[in-house]
Amino acid sequence: MKKSVVLSLMILSAVLSLTACGNSKKESSITSDSTKPSESVKQTEQTSESQKKESTMKETVDKTMNAMTLEEKVGQLFMARVPEQNQVADIQNYHLGGYLLFDRDMEGKGQAEVKQAITSYQEASKTPMFIGSDEEGGTVSRLSRNQIVSPPFQSPQALYQKNGWDGIKQDIDRKAQVFGELGIQLGMFPDADVSTDPQSFIYDRTIGMDAAGTSHYVKLSVEEMKKQKLGSTIKHFPGYGNNRDSHVEIVTDNRSLDELRRNDFLPFEAGIKAGVDSIMVSHNIVSAIDGQRPASISKPVHDLIRNELGFKGVIMTDDMDMAGLADFISQEEAGLQALQAGNDMILSSSYSSQIPYILEAIKNGQYSEEQLNQSVERLLTWKVELGLIK
């Protein structure tokens, strides 16, 4: 009898246990299923918010563009070196898209004076301007060299040696604060050139690592700059390598396209994937892509950026006063060919002669209004993203 009772109790216990497991699974399934709609709703809301933001941005860009004359659109293509005279008048006469600060714009001045000058430029401009300054750090920092900022911005290599990748991020955060106080949006960095040779011209301006290390540096920098709402520019496409200095002479790069793809393109690809705003193209003649002209005015080079690398943002030239371009072609023709090649922005001191030349080229059908509008749209979109145009 006892055995029978015990056996019955064991069977009953097993049945209850199985029932509980079944209910548990059912409850788990219900709980899991109930979270799915919530996650789905959240994703839908995020997508909707993103689409709404893009739509609003496009409306702002379209409204700004529709109010522009042809002359104003062409002026937007120019990131001009601040002239020694008529700084405000030239903004109004040529409708310049931006000013790039150099040493002469800061020499003997303090932060307040630099800020005041920048404010006067913005007040004079119908469309808010980009204000830029080369601030890679180390040997290339206008603000540091003129004691506008102290302590000076250090080079990427020095920052990394001292504090690793955190040092790079902290430097960007500090630059964001300084730039914000002055009214600067573009620091014209990070340098995406791969260089491990201390004897090469470009080495001191780079992170000094191989392609993988440089790619990580570029990715980290671009992501941090996006957080801080700083405009990012990776340079000097398609990669400077160990070539000579194109500031002082015409330079030809004879490396193979395969080598460039395996090495120098990688940091640019990393930057694009991270959401970089702009790419600066060098004046080096890259024989594997186009041996006839400097990269900055080469259509095959720009087609590669758009089609092979899939970049949709702003493409700009390096400074057109550099001998690598200036000794190759006239400033007027260089400006036109840069746009024909696919640049959206020209870094130049010769805008007063280049702009009329380009306007004439549009009338003659040498440069289409369709291409002009595409470039202006990219530039205005960038200005909206940076909060310049609201």
Coordinates of C-alpha atoms in Angstrom, one line a residue:
M1 CA 0.0 0.0 0.0
K2 CA 2.8 2.4 0.9
K3 CA 4.6 1.6 -2.3
S4 CA 1.4 2.3 -4.2
V5 CA 1.0 5.7 -2.6
V6 CA 4.6 6.6 -3.1
L7 CA 4.5 5.6 -6.7
S8 CA 1.3 7.7 -7.2
L9 CA 2.9 10.7 -5.6
M10 CA 6.0 10.4 -7.8
I11 CA 3.8 10.2 -10.9
L12 CA 1.8 13.2 -9.8
S13 CA 5.0 15.2 -9.1
A14 CA 6.4 14.4 -12.6
V15 CA 3.2 15.5 -14.3
L16 CA 3.1 18.8 -12.3
S17 CA 6.8 19.3 -13.2
L18 CA 6.2 18.8 -16.9
T19 CA 3.1 21.1 -16.8
A20 CA 5.2 23.8 -15.0
C21 CA 7.9 23.5 -17.6
G22 CA 5.4 23.8 -20.4
N23 CA 3.9 26.8 -18.8
S24 CA 7.3 28.3 -18.2
K25 CA 8.2 27.9 -21.9
K26 CA 4.9 29.3 -22.9
E27 CA 5.3 32.3 -20.6
S28 CA 8.9 32.7 -21.9
S29 CA 7.6 32.6 -25.4
I30 CA 4.9 35.1 -24.6
T31 CA 7.4 37.4 -22.8
S32 CA 9.8 37.1 -25.8
D33 CA 7.1 37.8 -28.3
S34 CA 5.8 40.7 -26.3
T35 CA 9.2 42.4 -26.5
K36 CA 9.5 42.1 -30.2
P37 CA 6.8 44.7 -31.1
S38 CA 8.4 47.1 -28.6
E39 CA 11.8 46.7 -30.3
S40 CA 10.2 46.9 -33.7
V41 CA 8.3 50.1 -32.8
K42 CA 11.6 51.6 -31.5
Q43 CA 13.4 50.9 -34.7
T44 CA 10.5 52.3 -36.7
E45 CA 10.5 55.5 -34.6
Q46 CA 14.3 55.9 -35.1
T47 CA 14.0 55.3 -38.9
S48 CA 11.1 57.8 -39.0
E49 CA 13.1 60.4 -37.0
S50 CA 16.1 60.0 -39.3
Q51 CA 14.0 60.3 -42.4
K52 CA 12.3 63.4 -40.9
K53 CA 15.7 64.9 -40.2
E54 CA 16.9 64.3 -43.7
S55 CA 13.8 65.7 -45.2
T56 CA 14.0 68.9 -43.1
M57 CA 17.7 69.2 -44.0
K58 CA 16.9 68.8 -47.7
E59 CA 14.2 71.5 -47.5
T60 CA 16.6 73.9 -45.8
V61 CA 19.3 73.2 -48.5
D62 CA 16.8 73.5 -51.3
K63 CA 15.4 76.8 -49.9
T64 CA 18.9 78.2 -49.6
M65 CA 19.9 77.1 -53.1
N66 CA 16.7 78.4 -54.7
A67 CA 17.4 81.9 -53.3
M68 CA 20.9 82.0 -54.9
T69 CA 22.0 83.6 -58.1
L70 CA 24.5 81.8 -60.4
E71 CA 27.3 84.1 -59.1
E72 CA 26.5 83.2 -55.5
K73 CA 26.5 79.5 -56.3
V74 CA 29.9 79.7 -57.9
G75 CA 31.3 81.7 -55.0
Q76 CA 30.2 78.9 -52.6
L77 CA 32.8 76.6 -54.3
F78 CA 35.7 78.7 -52.9
M79 CA 37.4 78.2 -49.6
A80 CA 39.6 81.3 -50.0
R81 CA 42.8 82.2 -48.2
V82 CA 41.8 85.4 -46.3
P83 CA 43.1 88.3 -48.4
E84 CA 45.4 90.9 -46.9
Q85 CA 42.9 93.7 -47.8
N86 CA 39.2 94.0 -48.5
Q87 CA 38.4 90.9 -46.5
V88 CA 34.7 91.9 -45.9
A89 CA 34.2 93.5 -49.3
D90 CA 35.5 90.3 -51.1
I91 CA 33.0 88.2 -49.2
Q92 CA 30.2 90.4 -50.5
N93 CA 31.6 90.8 -54.0
Y94 CA 32.5 87.2 -54.7
H95 CA 30.0 85.4 -52.3
L96 CA 32.8 83.2 -50.9
G97 CA 31.9 79.9 -49.4
G98 CA 34.6 80.1 -46.7
Y99 CA 37.8 81.6 -45.4
L100 CA 40.9 79.6 -44.5
L101 CA 43.0 81.3 -41.8
F102 CA 46.8 81.5 -42.2
D103 CA 49.6 82.8 -40.0
R104 CA 49.2 86.4 -41.2
D105 CA 45.5 86.4 -40.0
M106 CA 46.7 85.6 -36.4
E107 CA 50.1 87.1 -36.1
G108 CA 50.3 89.5 -33.1
K109 CA 46.7 89.0 -32.2
G110 CA 44.9 87.4 -29.3
Q111 CA 41.8 85.1 -29.2
A112 CA 39.4 88.1 -28.9
E113 CA 40.8 89.8 -32.0
V114 CA 40.7 86.6 -34.1
K115 CA 37.1 85.9 -32.9
Q116 CA 36.1 89.5 -33.8
A117 CA 37.5 89.2 -37.3
I118 CA 35.7 85.8 -37.8
T119 CA 32.4 87.4 -36.6
S120 CA 32.8 90.3 -39.0
Y121 CA 33.2 87.8 -41.9
Q122 CA 30.0 85.9 -40.9
E123 CA 28.1 89.1 -40.5
A124 CA 29.1 90.2 -44.0
S125 CA 28.1 87.0 -45.7
K126 CA 24.6 86.3 -47.0
T127 CA 25.2 82.6 -46.6
P128 CA 27.2 81.5 -43.5
M129 CA 30.8 80.7 -44.3
F130 CA 33.1 77.9 -43.5
I131 CA 35.9 79.1 -41.3
G132 CA 38.9 76.8 -41.4
S133 CA 42.4 76.6 -40.0
D134 CA 45.1 73.9 -40.5
E135 CA 45.2 72.4 -37.1
E136 CA 46.7 68.9 -37.5
G137 CA 48.9 69.6 -34.5
G138 CA 52.7 69.7 -34.1
T139 CA 54.3 71.3 -37.1
V140 CA 51.0 72.2 -38.7
S141 CA 48.9 74.3 -36.3
R142 CA 48.3 78.0 -37.1
L143 CA 46.7 78.6 -33.7
S144 CA 49.6 77.1 -31.8
R145 CA 52.3 78.8 -33.9
N146 CA 50.8 82.2 -33.2
Q147 CA 50.2 81.6 -29.5
I148 CA 46.4 81.8 -29.9
V149 CA 46.2 78.6 -28.0
S150 CA 48.4 77.4 -25.1
P151 CA 49.6 74.8 -24.5
P152 CA 50.1 74.2 -28.3
F153 CA 48.3 71.4 -30.1
Q154 CA 50.6 68.5 -30.2
S155 CA 51.2 66.2 -33.2
P156 CA 49.2 62.9 -33.5
Q157 CA 52.4 60.9 -32.8
A158 CA 53.2 62.9 -29.7
L159 CA 49.7 62.6 -28.4
Y160 CA 49.7 58.8 -29.0
Q161 CA 53.1 58.3 -27.4
K162 CA 51.9 60.1 -24.3
N163 CA 48.4 58.9 -23.8
G164 CA 47.6 56.4 -26.5
W165 CA 44.3 56.6 -28.4
D166 CA 42.7 58.4 -25.4
G167 CA 45.2 61.2 -26.1
I168 CA 43.9 61.6 -29.6
K169 CA 40.3 61.8 -28.5
Q170 CA 41.1 64.3 -25.7
D171 CA 43.0 66.5 -28.2
I172 CA 39.9 66.6 -30.5
D173 CA 37.7 67.4 -27.6
R174 CA 40.0 70.3 -26.7
K175 CA 40.1 71.5 -30.3
A176 CA 36.3 71.5 -30.4
Q177 CA 36.2 73.8 -27.4
V178 CA 38.7 76.2 -28.8
F179 CA 37.2 76.2 -32.3
G180 CA 33.8 76.8 -30.8
E181 CA 35.0 79.8 -28.9
L182 CA 36.6 81.3 -32.0
G183 CA 34.0 80.4 -34.6
I184 CA 36.0 77.8 -36.5
Q185 CA 34.3 74.8 -38.0
L186 CA 37.0 73.1 -40.1
G187 CA 40.4 72.0 -38.7
M188 CA 41.5 70.4 -42.0
F189 CA 42.4 67.1 -40.3
P190 CA 43.0 64.2 -39.7
D191 CA 46.0 63.3 -42.0
A192 CA 45.2 59.9 -43.6
D193 CA 48.6 59.5 -45.2
V194 CA 50.4 56.2 -44.4
S195 CA 54.1 56.9 -43.5
T196 CA 56.5 54.9 -41.4
D197 CA 59.7 56.5 -42.7
P198 CA 60.9 59.4 -40.4
Q199 CA 62.9 60.8 -43.4
S200 CA 59.8 61.3 -45.6
F201 CA 58.3 64.8 -46.0
I202 CA 54.9 63.9 -44.7
Y203 CA 55.9 61.7 -41.8
D204 CA 55.8 64.3 -38.9
R205 CA 52.2 65.2 -39.9
T206 CA 50.9 61.6 -39.7
I207 CA 50.3 59.1 -37.0
G208 CA 53.5 57.4 -38.2
M209 CA 51.9 53.9 -38.4
D210 CA 51.3 51.3 -41.1
A211 CA 48.0 51.2 -43.0
A212 CA 46.1 49.3 -40.2
G213 CA 47.3 51.7 -37.5
T214 CA 46.6 54.8 -39.7
S215 CA 43.1 53.4 -40.5
H216 CA 42.3 53.1 -36.8
Y217 CA 43.6 56.6 -36.2
V218 CA 41.4 58.0 -39.0
K219 CA 38.3 56.1 -37.9
L220 CA 38.7 57.2 -34.2
S221 CA 39.3 60.8 -35.2
V222 CA 36.4 61.1 -37.6
E223 CA 34.0 59.5 -35.1
E224 CA 35.1 61.8 -32.3
M225 CA 34.9 64.8 -34.6
K226 CA 31.3 63.9 -35.5
K227 CA 30.4 63.7 -31.8
Q228 CA 31.9 67.2 -31.3
K229 CA 30.3 68.5 -34.5
L230 CA 33.6 69.4 -36.0
G231 CA 34.0 69.2 -39.8
S232 CA 36.4 66.4 -40.7
T233 CA 38.8 66.3 -43.7
I234 CA 40.9 63.3 -44.5
K235 CA 43.9 64.0 -46.8
H236 CA 45.9 63.8 -49.1
F237 CA 44.2 61.4 -51.5
P238 CA 45.3 59.0 -52.9
G239 CA 47.9 59.0 -50.2
Y240 CA 51.2 60.9 -50.1
G241 CA 53.5 58.0 -49.4
N242 CA 57.2 58.8 -49.3
N243 CA 57.1 61.3 -52.1
R244 CA 58.7 64.8 -52.1
D245 CA 57.1 68.0 -51.1
S246 CA 54.5 69.3 -53.6
H247 CA 54.5 72.7 -51.8
V248 CA 57.8 73.5 -53.6
E249 CA 57.8 71.3 -56.8
I250 CA 55.9 69.1 -59.2
V251 CA 55.8 65.6 -57.7
T252 CA 55.2 62.3 -59.6
D253 CA 54.1 59.2 -57.7
N254 CA 55.1 56.0 -59.6
R255 CA 53.6 53.4 -57.3
S256 CA 51.3 50.8 -58.7
L257 CA 47.5 51.0 -58.3
D258 CA 47.6 47.6 -56.6
E259 CA 50.0 49.0 -54.0
L260 CA 47.8 52.0 -53.4
R261 CA 44.8 49.9 -53.0
R262 CA 46.5 47.5 -50.6
N263 CA 48.0 50.2 -48.5
D264 CA 47.2 53.9 -49.0
F265 CA 43.5 53.6 -49.8
L266 CA 42.8 51.8 -46.5
P267 CA 42.7 54.8 -44.2
F268 CA 40.5 56.7 -46.7
E269 CA 38.1 53.7 -46.8
A270 CA 38.1 53.7 -43.0
G271 CA 37.3 57.4 -42.9
I272 CA 34.5 57.0 -45.4
K273 CA 33.0 54.2 -43.4
A274 CA 33.2 56.3 -40.2
G275 CA 31.2 59.1 -42.0
V276 CA 34.0 61.6 -42.9
D277 CA 32.7 64.9 -44.2
S278 CA 35.3 65.7 -46.8
I279 CA 38.3 64.4 -48.7
M280 CA 41.2 66.6 -49.8
V281 CA 43.0 65.6 -53.0
S282 CA 46.8 66.1 -53.4
H283 CA 48.6 67.8 -56.3
N284 CA 50.8 64.8 -56.8
I285 CA 50.7 63.3 -60.3
V286 CA 49.8 59.6 -59.7
S287 CA 50.9 57.8 -62.8
A288 CA 49.0 54.6 -62.1
I289 CA 45.7 56.5 -62.2
D290 CA 46.4 59.6 -64.4
G291 CA 50.0 60.3 -65.5
Q292 CA 49.0 63.4 -67.4
R293 CA 48.0 65.8 -64.6
P294 CA 48.0 66.4 -60.8
A295 CA 45.5 64.4 -58.9
S296 CA 43.7 67.5 -57.8
I297 CA 42.6 68.2 -61.4
S298 CA 42.3 64.6 -62.6
K299 CA 38.9 63.2 -63.4
P300 CA 40.0 59.6 -63.2
V301 CA 41.2 60.2 -59.6
H302 CA 37.8 61.8 -58.6
D303 CA 35.9 59.1 -60.4
L304 CA 37.8 56.6 -58.3
I305 CA 36.8 58.4 -55.1
R306 CA 33.1 58.4 -56.1
N307 CA 32.7 55.1 -57.8
E308 CA 35.3 52.7 -56.3
L309 CA 35.3 54.1 -52.7
G310 CA 31.7 55.2 -52.8
F311 CA 32.2 58.6 -51.2
K312 CA 29.2 60.9 -51.3
G313 CA 30.5 63.9 -49.4
V314 CA 32.6 67.0 -50.3
I315 CA 35.8 66.6 -52.3
M316 CA 38.2 69.5 -52.2
T317 CA 41.6 70.5 -53.6
D318 CA 44.7 71.1 -51.7
D319 CA 45.9 74.7 -51.7
M320 CA 46.2 75.9 -55.3
D321 CA 49.2 78.1 -54.5
M322 CA 51.4 75.0 -54.0
A323 CA 54.0 74.6 -56.7
G324 CA 52.9 71.1 -57.5
L325 CA 49.9 72.7 -59.2
A326 CA 50.9 76.3 -59.7
D327 CA 53.9 75.4 -61.8
F328 CA 51.9 73.0 -63.9
I329 CA 49.0 75.2 -65.0
S330 CA 47.5 78.7 -64.7
Q331 CA 45.4 79.5 -61.7
E332 CA 42.3 80.2 -63.8
E333 CA 42.5 77.0 -65.8
A334 CA 43.4 75.1 -62.6
G335 CA 40.2 76.3 -61.0
L336 CA 38.1 75.3 -63.9
Q337 CA 39.8 71.9 -64.4
A338 CA 39.4 71.2 -60.7
L339 CA 35.7 71.5 -60.9
Q340 CA 35.5 69.6 -64.2
A341 CA 37.4 66.8 -62.5
G342 CA 34.8 66.5 -59.7
N343 CA 35.9 68.8 -56.9
D344 CA 33.2 70.5 -54.9
M345 CA 35.5 73.0 -53.2
I346 CA 38.6 74.9 -54.3
L347 CA 41.2 76.1 -51.8
S348 CA 42.6 79.2 -53.4
S349 CA 44.0 82.8 -53.2
S350 CA 43.1 83.5 -56.9
Y351 CA 39.4 83.6 -56.6
S352 CA 39.1 87.1 -58.0
S353 CA 40.3 85.8 -61.4
Q354 CA 39.0 82.2 -61.1
I355 CA 35.4 83.0 -60.4
P356 CA 34.8 85.1 -63.6
Y357 CA 36.7 82.5 -65.6
I358 CA 34.3 79.8 -64.3
L359 CA 31.2 81.9 -64.9
E360 CA 32.3 82.3 -68.5
A361 CA 33.0 78.5 -68.7
I362 CA 29.4 77.9 -67.6
K363 CA 28.1 80.2 -70.3
N364 CA 30.2 78.3 -72.9
G365 CA 29.1 74.9 -71.7
Q366 CA 32.5 73.9 -70.4
Y367 CA 31.1 73.4 -66.9
S368 CA 27.5 72.4 -66.4
E369 CA 25.0 74.0 -64.1
E370 CA 23.9 70.5 -63.1
Q371 CA 27.4 69.7 -61.8
L372 CA 27.6 73.1 -60.1
N373 CA 24.3 72.5 -58.3
Q374 CA 25.4 69.1 -57.2
S375 CA 28.5 70.6 -55.6
V376 CA 26.6 73.5 -54.0
E377 CA 24.1 71.0 -52.6
R378 CA 26.9 69.0 -50.9
L379 CA 28.5 72.1 -49.5
L380 CA 25.2 73.5 -48.2
T381 CA 24.3 70.1 -46.7
W382 CA 27.6 70.2 -44.8
K383 CA 26.9 73.7 -43.5
V384 CA 23.5 72.6 -42.3
E385 CA 25.0 69.6 -40.5
L386 CA 27.5 71.8 -38.8
G387 CA 24.8 74.2 -37.7
L388 CA 25.9 77.1 -39.8
I389 CA 22.7 77.2 -41.8
K390 CA 19.5 76.7 -39.8

